[in-house]
mmCIF file of C-alpha atoms in Angstrom:
data_model
loop_
_atom_site.group_PDB
_atom_site.id
_atom_site.type_symbol
_atom_site.label_atom_id
_atom_site.label_comp_id
_atom_site.label_asym_id
_atom_site.label_seq_id
_atom_site.Cartn_x
_atom_site.Cartn_y
_atom_site.Cartn_z
ATOM 1 C CA MET A 18 -171.373 -85.411 87.740
ATOM 2 C CA LYS A 19 -168.169 -84.835 85.821
ATOM 3 C CA ILE A 20 -168.594 -84.391 82.097
ATOM 4 C CA LYS A 21 -166.367 -87.409 81.432
ATOM 5 C CA GLU A 22 -168.896 -89.509 83.391
ATOM 6 C CA LEU A 23 -171.812 -88.569 81.108
ATOM 7 C CA PRO A 24 -173.032 -91.113 78.561
ATOM 8 C CA TYR A 25 -171.562 -90.823 75.083
ATOM 9 C CA MET A 26 -173.373 -88.816 72.420
ATOM 10 C CA LEU A 27 -175.674 -90.868 70.178
ATOM 11 C CA TYR A 28 -175.870 -90.174 66.460
ATOM 12 C CA ALA A 29 -177.262 -91.841 63.342
ATOM 13 C CA ASP A 30 -175.865 -92.509 59.890
ATOM 14 C CA GLU A 31 -177.780 -91.662 56.708
ATOM 15 C CA CYS A 32 -179.654 -94.992 56.965
ATOM 16 C CA GLY A 33 -180.805 -94.300 60.526
ATOM 17 C CA LYS A 34 -178.467 -96.765 62.261
ATOM 18 C CA ILE A 35 -177.704 -95.489 65.789
ATOM 19 C CA TYR A 36 -174.153 -95.327 67.167
ATOM 20 C CA ASP A 37 -172.521 -93.975 70.295
ATOM 21 C CA HIS A 38 -169.629 -91.585 69.677
ATOM 22 C CA PRO A 39 -166.269 -92.689 71.112
ATOM 23 C CA TYR A 40 -165.355 -89.195 72.403
ATOM 24 C CA PHE A 41 -168.180 -86.629 72.645
ATOM 25 C CA ARG A 42 -170.672 -86.821 75.505
ATOM 26 C CA MET A 43 -174.414 -86.240 75.376
ATOM 27 C CA ALA A 44 -175.718 -82.676 75.407
ATOM 28 C CA GLY A 45 -179.100 -81.298 76.319
ATOM 29 C CA PHE A 46 -181.153 -78.132 76.399
ATOM 30 C CA SER A 47 -182.512 -76.241 79.361
ATOM 31 C CA GLY A 48 -184.850 -73.721 77.784
ATOM 32 C CA ASN A 49 -182.733 -72.100 75.069
ATOM 33 C CA THR A 50 -179.415 -72.995 76.725
ATOM 34 C CA LEU A 51 -177.361 -75.842 75.276
ATOM 35 C CA GLY A 52 -174.812 -77.691 77.390
ATOM 36 C CA ALA A 53 -173.887 -80.682 79.494
ATOM 37 C CA ILE A 54 -176.698 -82.179 81.525
ATOM 38 C CA SER A 55 -176.949 -83.075 85.181
ATOM 39 C CA LYS A 56 -176.977 -86.623 86.537
ATOM 40 C CA ASP A 57 -180.397 -85.761 88.014
ATOM 41 C CA ASP A 58 -181.726 -85.317 84.457
ATOM 42 C CA LEU A 59 -180.921 -88.910 83.486
ATOM 43 C CA ILE A 60 -183.367 -91.797 83.700
ATOM 44 C CA LYS A 61 -183.230 -95.329 82.348
ATOM 45 C CA MET A 62 -184.691 -95.283 78.857
ATOM 46 C CA PRO A 63 -188.130 -96.951 78.972
ATOM 47 C CA SER A 64 -188.490 -100.024 76.744
ATOM 48 C CA PHE A 65 -191.288 -98.374 74.747
ATOM 49 C CA SER A 66 -189.137 -95.335 73.854
ATOM 50 C CA LYS A 67 -188.063 -94.626 70.290
ATOM 51 C CA LEU A 68 -184.977 -92.849 69.016
ATOM 52 C CA PHE A 69 -185.332 -90.419 66.130
ATOM 53 C CA TYR A 70 -182.848 -88.746 63.843
ATOM 54 C CA PHE A 71 -183.027 -85.786 61.497
ATOM 55 C CA PRO A 72 -181.387 -86.466 58.113
ATOM 56 C CA GLY A 73 -178.943 -83.728 57.151
ATOM 57 C CA CYS A 74 -178.668 -82.337 60.697
ATOM 58 C CA ALA A 75 -175.314 -82.630 62.439
ATOM 59 C CA PRO A 76 -175.346 -83.937 66.039
ATOM 60 C CA ILE A 77 -174.236 -81.801 68.980
ATOM 61 C CA GLY A 78 -172.043 -83.251 71.697
ATOM 62 C CA VAL A 79 -170.081 -81.943 74.666
ATOM 63 C CA ASP A 80 -166.285 -82.066 74.469
ATOM 64 C CA PRO A 81 -165.316 -83.860 77.710
ATOM 65 C CA GLU A 82 -162.019 -81.949 77.957
ATOM 66 C CA THR A 83 -163.466 -78.432 77.653
ATOM 67 C CA GLY A 84 -167.140 -78.874 78.584
ATOM 68 C CA VAL A 85 -168.049 -76.892 75.468
ATOM 69 C CA PRO A 86 -170.902 -78.094 73.224
ATOM 70 C CA GLU A 87 -169.787 -78.656 69.631
ATOM 71 C CA VAL A 88 -171.557 -79.405 66.381
ATOM 72 C CA VAL A 89 -169.973 -82.621 65.103
ATOM 73 C CA GLN A 90 -169.777 -82.048 61.350
ATOM 74 C CA GLU A 91 -168.064 -85.266 60.299
ATOM 75 C CA ILE A 92 -168.042 -88.736 61.813
ATOM 76 C CA ARG A 93 -166.269 -91.757 60.383
ATOM 77 C CA VAL A 94 -168.164 -95.004 60.862
#
């Protein structure tokens, strides 16, 4: 799967409202390694799943042009 085909990164504002980022793609961990994920790692999110956020922690997304994971320090909503 090409990085540009990955789902967009999700993030939350300080109130916990969830958004999808218009540029960065989702990232994941394999052990201690951070990076883009494989299509084989994706499943449809079960209806009973919950999304969580960590106040004060910046989200990490993959830049679709470079494939490099980046901490997204500022997001305008």
